[in-house]
Each structure stands twice: as structure tokens, then as C-alpha cells.
Amino acid sequence: MKRAILIAAPLAFTLAACDGQAEAVGEEIDDVTEAQAEVIDEQAELAEAQADLAEEKADVAEERGDAADAAGLEQKAEDLEQKADNLEDKADDM
């Protein structure tokens, strides 16, 4: 009986260690996913800032009387805002 316990105890500890290792790997994967989501959020913020810049440039072009340039910049701003929204959605889904 004692021999069975001596053999079974290390096996039980080994199996428990495997579960602990799997749990640790799962936590690391969660950390990586969270970090990726943070990077994507930052990319979304950058796209929003670029959209704001394009809008300001469009305002300047309008003041200069350059309607074609203003329209192009406004379209660029809208595209960047859409990109930012898509990135935010992607980060939220992670």
C-alpha cells in the first residue's frame, strides 16, 4: 500500500503541474491578445488624429479658395475616420 502511494503521489503532482503550466500558457496568451488590442486602439487614435489634421487642412484650403483641395482633404478625413472606427471595432472584438 505504501509503495502504491509513493508511486501515485509523484504522478499526481506531475499531472497537477501540467495543469498549472497549461493555465500559465493560457494567461500568457491572454496577455498577448490584450497587448495586441492596445496596439490596435493606439492605431485607431492615430488615425483619428490624422483625420483631424486632414479636416484642419481642408479648412485652410477652403479659406484659400481651393475647393478641389478642400474636397480631397475632406474625403481623406472621412476615410481616416472610417479606418479608426474599423480599428476600434477590431480591438473590441479581441
mmCIF file of N, CA and C in Angstrom:
data_model
loop_
_atom_site.group_PDB
_atom_site.id
_atom_site.type_symbol
_atom_site.label_atom_id
_atom_site.label_comp_id
_atom_site.label_asym_id
_atom_site.label_seq_id
_atom_site.Cartn_x
_atom_site.Cartn_y
_atom_site.Cartn_z
ATOM 1 N N MET A 1 0.823 -1.192 0.000
ATOM 2 C CA MET A 1 0.000 0.000 0.000
ATOM 3 C C MET A 1 0.868 1.257 0.000
ATOM 4 N N LYS A 2 1.913 1.246 0.828
ATOM 5 C CA LYS A 2 2.790 2.407 0.890
ATOM 6 C C LYS A 2 3.490 2.623 -0.448
ATOM 7 N N ARG A 3 3.846 1.504 -1.100
ATOM 8 C CA ARG A 3 4.514 1.624 -2.401
ATOM 9 C C ARG A 3 3.575 2.255 -3.430
ATOM 10 N N ALA A 4 2.321 1.885 -3.390
ATOM 11 C CA ALA A 4 1.351 2.446 -4.332
ATOM 12 C C ALA A 4 1.206 3.944 -4.110
ATOM 13 N N ILE A 5 1.204 4.346 -2.859
ATOM 14 C CA ILE A 5 1.098 5.768 -2.540
ATOM 15 C C ILE A 5 2.353 6.495 -2.993
ATOM 16 N N LEU A 6 3.511 5.883 -2.777
ATOM 17 C CA LEU A 6 4.766 6.505 -3.183
ATOM 18 C C LEU A 6 4.856 6.645 -4.702
ATOM 19 N N ILE A 7 4.272 5.731 -5.420
ATOM 20 C CA ILE A 7 4.282 5.808 -6.883
ATOM 21 C C ILE A 7 3.206 6.781 -7.371
ATOM 22 N N ALA A 8 2.054 6.753 -6.754
ATOM 23 C CA ALA A 8 0.934 7.579 -7.201
ATOM 24 C C ALA A 8 1.130 9.056 -6.869
ATOM 25 N N ALA A 9 1.758 9.365 -5.762
ATOM 26 C CA ALA A 9 1.914 10.759 -5.343
ATOM 27 C C ALA A 9 2.705 11.584 -6.364
ATOM 28 N N PRO A 10 3.880 11.134 -6.809
ATOM 29 C CA PRO A 10 4.595 11.935 -7.815
ATOM 30 C C PRO A 10 3.814 12.078 -9.120
ATOM 31 N N LEU A 11 3.086 11.035 -9.496
ATOM 32 C CA LEU A 11 2.273 11.099 -10.703
ATOM 33 C C LEU A 11 1.185 12.164 -10.556
ATOM 34 N N ALA A 12 0.569 12.216 -9.405
ATOM 35 C CA ALA A 12 -0.470 13.219 -9.154
ATOM 36 C C ALA A 12 0.120 14.629 -9.208
ATOM 37 N N PHE A 13 1.312 14.801 -8.626
ATOM 38 C CA PHE A 13 1.959 16.111 -8.663
ATOM 39 C C PHE A 13 2.347 16.492 -10.089
ATOM 40 N N THR A 14 2.777 15.529 -10.871
ATOM 41 C CA THR A 14 3.134 15.788 -12.265
ATOM 42 C C THR A 14 1.914 16.243 -13.049
ATOM 43 N N LEU A 15 0.801 15.569 -12.864
ATOM 44 C CA LEU A 15 -0.423 15.955 -13.558
ATOM 45 C C LEU A 15 -0.889 17.342 -13.121
ATOM 46 N N ALA A 16 -0.765 17.626 -11.846
ATOM 47 C CA ALA A 16 -1.149 18.946 -11.340
ATOM 48 C C ALA A 16 -0.244 20.021 -11.930
ATOM 49 N N ALA A 17 1.042 19.703 -12.068
ATOM 50 C CA ALA A 17 1.979 20.662 -12.649
ATOM 51 C C ALA A 17 1.636 20.932 -14.108
ATOM 52 N N CYS A 18 1.189 19.915 -14.822
ATOM 53 C CA CYS A 18 0.791 20.105 -16.221
ATOM 54 C C CYS A 18 -0.381 21.073 -16.313
ATOM 55 N N ASP A 19 -1.353 20.917 -15.433
ATOM 56 C CA ASP A 19 -2.489 21.834 -15.426
ATOM 57 C C ASP A 19 -2.026 23.246 -15.114
ATOM 58 N N GLY A 20 -1.103 23.379 -14.190
ATOM 59 C CA GLY A 20 -0.580 24.695 -13.838
ATOM 60 C C GLY A 20 0.146 25.328 -15.004
ATOM 61 N N GLN A 21 0.903 24.524 -15.736
ATOM 62 C CA GLN A 21 1.636 25.037 -16.885
ATOM 63 C C GLN A 21 0.665 25.452 -17.992
ATOM 64 N N ALA A 22 -0.351 24.644 -18.222
ATOM 65 C CA ALA A 22 -1.348 24.980 -19.240
ATOM 66 C C ALA A 22 -2.074 26.271 -18.869
ATOM 67 N N GLU A 23 -2.356 26.429 -17.592
ATOM 68 C CA GLU A 23 -3.020 27.646 -17.133
ATOM 69 C C GLU A 23 -2.112 28.854 -17.343
ATOM 70 N N ALA A 24 -0.823 28.691 -17.048
ATOM 71 C CA ALA A 24 0.127 29.788 -17.227
ATOM 72 C C ALA A 24 0.234 30.176 -18.699
ATOM 73 N N VAL A 25 0.262 29.179 -19.573
ATOM 74 C CA VAL A 25 0.322 29.459 -21.009
ATOM 75 C C VAL A 25 -0.947 30.189 -21.445
ATOM 76 N N GLY A 26 -2.086 29.764 -20.946
ATOM 77 C CA GLY A 26 -3.344 30.434 -21.270
ATOM 78 C C GLY A 26 -3.339 31.888 -20.838
ATOM 79 N N GLU A 27 -2.789 32.154 -19.665
ATOM 80 C CA GLU A 27 -2.705 33.528 -19.175
ATOM 81 C C GLU A 27 -1.775 34.360 -20.050
ATOM 82 N N GLU A 28 -0.664 33.759 -20.489
ATOM 83 C CA GLU A 28 0.270 34.472 -21.361
ATOM 84 C C GLU A 28 -0.388 34.801 -22.701
ATOM 85 N N ILE A 29 -1.156 33.864 -23.224
ATOM 86 C CA ILE A 29 -1.870 34.108 -24.481
ATOM 87 C C ILE A 29 -2.867 35.247 -24.304
ATOM 88 N N ASP A 30 -3.558 35.270 -23.174
ATOM 89 C CA ASP A 30 -4.489 36.367 -22.881
ATOM 90 C C ASP A 30 -3.750 37.701 -22.819
ATOM 91 N N ASP A 31 -2.561 37.700 -22.208
ATOM 92 C CA ASP A 31 -1.765 38.923 -22.116
ATOM 93 C C ASP A 31 -1.350 39.417 -23.502
ATOM 94 N N VAL A 32 -0.950 38.491 -24.366
ATOM 95 C CA VAL A 32 -0.557 38.859 -25.728
ATOM 96 C C VAL A 32 -1.748 39.446 -26.478
ATOM 97 N N THR A 33 -2.893 38.818 -26.353
ATOM 98 C CA THR A 33 -4.100 39.307 -27.027
ATOM 99 C C THR A 33 -4.472 40.698 -26.531
ATOM 100 N N GLU A 34 -4.367 40.900 -25.231
ATOM 101 C CA GLU A 34 -4.674 42.214 -24.660
ATOM 102 C C GLU A 34 -3.698 43.271 -25.173
ATOM 103 N N ALA A 35 -2.420 42.918 -25.260
ATOM 104 C CA ALA A 35 -1.425 43.862 -25.768
ATOM 105 C C ALA A 35 -1.691 44.197 -27.234
ATOM 106 N N GLN A 36 -2.085 43.194 -28.018
ATOM 107 C CA GLN A 36 -2.418 43.444 -29.421
ATOM 108 C C GLN A 36 -3.610 44.392 -29.531
ATOM 109 N N ALA A 37 -4.591 44.206 -28.691
ATOM 110 C CA ALA A 37 -5.768 45.080 -28.702
ATOM 111 C C ALA A 37 -5.378 46.511 -28.344
ATOM 112 N N GLU A 38 -4.453 46.667 -27.398
ATOM 113 C CA GLU A 38 -3.992 48.001 -27.018
ATOM 114 C C GLU A 38 -3.276 48.680 -28.179
ATOM 115 N N VAL A 39 -2.460 47.915 -28.918
ATOM 116 C CA VAL A 39 -1.759 48.470 -30.075
ATOM 117 C C VAL A 39 -2.771 48.924 -31.124
ATOM 118 N N ILE A 40 -3.776 48.113 -31.366
ATOM 119 C CA ILE A 40 -4.797 48.464 -32.352
ATOM 120 C C ILE A 40 -5.573 49.697 -31.900
ATOM 121 N N ASP A 41 -5.854 49.808 -30.604
ATOM 122 C CA ASP A 41 -6.512 51.014 -30.075
ATOM 123 C C ASP A 41 -5.662 52.257 -30.338
ATOM 124 N N GLU A 42 -4.357 52.122 -30.136
ATOM 125 C CA GLU A 42 -3.454 53.255 -30.374
ATOM 126 C C GLU A 42 -3.423 53.612 -31.858
ATOM 127 N N GLN A 43 -3.465 52.600 -32.726
ATOM 128 C CA GLN A 43 -3.516 52.862 -34.163
ATOM 129 C C GLN A 43 -4.802 53.603 -34.517
ATOM 130 N N ALA A 44 -5.887 53.253 -33.863
ATOM 131 C CA ALA A 44 -7.161 53.941 -34.089
ATOM 132 C C ALA A 44 -7.061 55.403 -33.664
ATOM 133 N N GLU A 45 -6.420 55.650 -32.533
ATOM 134 C CA GLU A 45 -6.245 57.030 -32.072
ATOM 135 C C GLU A 45 -5.394 57.826 -33.053
ATOM 136 N N LEU A 46 -4.358 57.179 -33.601
ATOM 137 C CA LEU A 46 -3.519 57.843 -34.594
ATOM 138 C C LEU A 46 -4.339 58.194 -35.832
ATOM 139 N N ALA A 47 -5.149 57.265 -36.294
ATOM 140 C CA ALA A 47 -5.993 57.526 -37.466
ATOM 141 C C ALA A 47 -6.959 58.678 -37.192
ATOM 142 N N GLU A 48 -7.496 58.743 -35.980
ATOM 143 C CA GLU A 48 -8.392 59.853 -35.621
ATOM 144 C C GLU A 48 -7.643 61.186 -35.638
ATOM 145 N N ALA A 49 -6.420 61.187 -35.129
ATOM 146 C CA ALA A 49 -5.619 62.414 -35.130
ATOM 147 C C ALA A 49 -5.287 62.835 -36.562
ATOM 148 N N GLN A 50 -4.982 61.858 -37.416
ATOM 149 C CA GLN A 50 -4.704 62.169 -38.815
ATOM 150 C C GLN A 50 -5.954 62.712 -39.506
ATOM 151 N N ALA A 51 -7.111 62.191 -39.149
ATOM 152 C CA ALA A 51 -8.369 62.696 -39.708
ATOM 153 C C ALA A 51 -8.595 64.143 -39.279
ATOM 154 N N ASP A 52 -8.316 64.439 -38.011
ATOM 155 C CA ASP A 52 -8.451 65.814 -37.524
ATOM 156 C C ASP A 52 -7.519 66.750 -38.289
ATOM 157 N N LEU A 53 -6.290 66.289 -38.531
ATOM 158 C CA LEU A 53 -5.327 67.095 -39.277
ATOM 159 C C LEU A 53 -5.824 67.345 -40.697
ATOM 160 N N ALA A 54 -6.340 66.321 -41.339
ATOM 161 C CA ALA A 54 -6.859 66.477 -42.703
ATOM 162 C C ALA A 54 -8.029 67.457 -42.725
ATOM 163 N N GLU A 55 -8.882 67.415 -41.707
ATOM 164 C CA GLU A 55 -10.003 68.360 -41.633
ATOM 165 C C GLU A 55 -9.505 69.797 -41.486
ATOM 166 N N GLU A 56 -8.487 69.973 -40.651
ATOM 167 C CA GLU A 56 -7.923 71.320 -40.474
ATOM 168 C C GLU A 56 -7.302 71.814 -41.777
ATOM 169 N N LYS A 57 -6.601 70.929 -42.477
ATOM 170 C CA LYS A 57 -6.014 71.311 -43.762
ATOM 171 C C LYS A 57 -7.104 71.639 -44.780
ATOM 172 N N ALA A 58 -8.209 70.916 -44.718
ATOM 173 C CA ALA A 58 -9.334 71.199 -45.616
ATOM 174 C C ALA A 58 -9.898 72.585 -45.334
ATOM 175 N N ASP A 59 -9.979 72.944 -44.058
ATOM 176 C CA ASP A 59 -10.460 74.283 -43.693
ATOM 177 C C ASP A 59 -9.540 75.362 -44.256
ATOM 178 N N VAL A 60 -8.236 75.114 -44.169
ATOM 179 C CA VAL A 60 -7.268 76.082 -44.697
ATOM 180 C C VAL A 60 -7.422 76.195 -46.214
ATOM 181 N N ALA A 61 -7.562 75.058 -46.880
ATOM 182 C CA ALA A 61 -7.728 75.071 -48.336
ATOM 183 C C ALA A 61 -8.999 75.813 -48.732
ATOM 184 N N GLU A 62 -10.055 75.631 -47.949
ATOM 185 C CA GLU A 62 -11.314 76.337 -48.212
ATOM 186 C C GLU A 62 -11.137 77.850 -48.076
ATOM 187 N N GLU A 63 -10.423 78.249 -47.036
ATOM 188 C CA GLU A 63 -10.166 79.676 -46.810
ATOM 189 C C GLU A 63 -9.345 80.273 -47.947
ATOM 190 N N ARG A 64 -8.471 79.469 -48.542
ATOM 191 C CA ARG A 64 -7.659 79.935 -49.669
ATOM 192 C C ARG A 64 -8.463 79.963 -50.960
ATOM 193 N N GLY A 65 -9.619 79.343 -50.929
ATOM 194 C CA GLY A 65 -10.451 79.295 -52.124
ATOM 195 C C GLY A 65 -10.151 78.100 -53.013
ATOM 196 N N ASP A 66 -9.437 77.125 -52.485
ATOM 197 C CA ASP A 66 -9.081 75.922 -53.250
ATOM 198 C C ASP A 66 -10.083 74.812 -52.928
ATOM 199 N N ALA A 67 -11.224 74.863 -53.612
ATOM 200 C CA ALA A 67 -12.315 73.929 -53.319
ATOM 201 C C ALA A 67 -11.938 72.487 -53.632
ATOM 202 N N ALA A 68 -11.173 72.278 -54.693
ATOM 203 C CA ALA A 68 -10.796 70.911 -55.075
ATOM 204 C C ALA A 68 -9.905 70.282 -54.006
ATOM 205 N N ASP A 69 -8.927 71.037 -53.532
ATOM 206 C CA ASP A 69 -8.032 70.530 -52.484
ATOM 207 C C ASP A 69 -8.816 70.282 -51.200
ATOM 208 N N ALA A 70 -9.718 71.193 -50.877
ATOM 209 C CA ALA A 70 -10.535 71.048 -49.668
ATOM 210 C C ALA A 70 -11.386 69.788 -49.743
ATOM 211 N N ALA A 71 -11.981 69.543 -50.904
ATOM 212 C CA ALA A 71 -12.822 68.347 -51.062
ATOM 213 C C ALA A 71 -11.993 67.074 -50.920
ATOM 214 N N GLY A 72 -10.801 67.080 -51.498
ATOM 215 C CA GLY A 72 -9.926 65.910 -51.384
ATOM 216 C C GLY A 72 -9.513 65.650 -49.946
ATOM 217 N N LEU A 73 -9.206 66.716 -49.231
ATOM 218 C CA LEU A 73 -8.810 66.574 -47.829
ATOM 219 C C LEU A 73 -9.980 66.133 -46.957
ATOM 220 N N GLU A 74 -11.165 66.630 -47.260
ATOM 221 C CA GLU A 74 -12.342 66.196 -46.501
ATOM 222 C C GLU A 74 -12.618 64.712 -46.723
ATOM 223 N N GLN A 75 -12.422 64.258 -47.968
ATOM 224 C CA GLN A 75 -12.605 62.832 -48.254
ATOM 225 C C GLN A 75 -11.562 62.002 -47.510
ATOM 226 N N LYS A 76 -10.331 62.510 -47.484
ATOM 227 C CA LYS A 76 -9.263 61.812 -46.760
ATOM 228 C C LYS A 76 -9.614 61.716 -45.277
ATOM 229 N N ALA A 77 -10.148 62.791 -44.721
ATOM 230 C CA ALA A 77 -10.537 62.796 -43.308
ATOM 231 C C ALA A 77 -11.626 61.766 -43.044
ATOM 232 N N GLU A 78 -12.608 61.695 -43.932
ATOM 233 C CA GLU A 78 -13.682 60.709 -43.763
ATOM 234 C C GLU A 78 -13.140 59.286 -43.837
ATOM 235 N N ASP A 79 -12.216 59.049 -44.779
ATOM 236 C CA ASP A 79 -11.617 57.718 -44.910
ATOM 237 C C ASP A 79 -10.840 57.340 -43.648
ATOM 238 N N LEU A 80 -10.109 58.307 -43.104
ATOM 239 C CA LEU A 80 -9.344 58.042 -41.883
ATOM 240 C C LEU A 80 -10.265 57.793 -40.693
ATOM 241 N N GLU A 81 -11.366 58.512 -40.629
ATOM 242 C CA GLU A 81 -12.327 58.284 -39.547
ATOM 243 C C GLU A 81 -12.934 56.886 -39.649
ATOM 244 N N GLN A 82 -13.210 56.450 -40.873
ATOM 245 C CA GLN A 82 -13.741 55.100 -41.074
ATOM 246 C C GLN A 82 -12.704 54.055 -40.673
ATOM 247 N N LYS A 83 -11.452 54.319 -41.027
ATOM 248 C CA LYS A 83 -10.369 53.406 -40.646
ATOM 249 C C LYS A 83 -10.274 53.313 -39.124
ATOM 250 N N ALA A 84 -10.366 54.452 -38.457
ATOM 251 C CA ALA A 84 -10.300 54.472 -36.994
ATOM 252 C C ALA A 84 -11.446 53.673 -36.388
ATOM 253 N N ASP A 85 -12.639 53.843 -36.931
ATOM 254 C CA ASP A 85 -13.800 53.085 -36.434
ATOM 255 C C ASP A 85 -13.597 51.585 -36.616
ATOM 256 N N ASN A 86 -13.084 51.203 -37.783
ATOM 257 C CA ASN A 86 -12.841 49.779 -38.045
ATOM 258 C C ASN A 86 -11.800 49.207 -37.087
ATOM 259 N N LEU A 87 -10.743 49.986 -36.825
ATOM 260 C CA LEU A 87 -9.708 49.528 -35.896
ATOM 261 C C LEU A 87 -10.265 49.389 -34.481
ATOM 262 N N GLU A 88 -11.091 50.338 -34.069
ATOM 263 C CA GLU A 88 -11.692 50.257 -32.736
ATOM 264 C C GLU A 88 -12.581 49.021 -32.614
ATOM 265 N N ASP A 89 -13.345 48.742 -33.660
ATOM 266 C CA ASP A 89 -14.195 47.547 -33.649
ATOM 267 C C ASP A 89 -13.349 46.280 -33.565
ATOM 268 N N LYS A 90 -12.256 46.269 -34.309
ATOM 269 C CA LYS A 90 -11.364 45.101 -34.294
ATOM 270 C C LYS A 90 -10.781 44.886 -32.898
ATOM 271 N N ALA A 91 -10.345 45.976 -32.269
ATOM 272 C CA ALA A 91 -9.775 45.869 -30.922
ATOM 273 C C ALA A 91 -10.824 45.399 -29.923
ATOM 274 N N ASP A 92 -12.041 45.888 -30.070
ATOM 275 C CA ASP A 92 -13.114 45.488 -29.157
ATOM 276 C C ASP A 92 -13.463 44.011 -29.297
ATOM 277 N N ASP A 93 -13.308 43.477 -30.498
ATOM 278 C CA ASP A 93 -13.646 42.075 -30.745
ATOM 279 C C ASP A 93 -12.581 41.100 -30.250
ATOM 280 N N MET A 94 -11.427 41.619 -29.886
ATOM 281 C CA MET A 94 -10.328 40.728 -29.467
ATOM 282 C C MET A 94 -10.536 40.200 -28.067
#
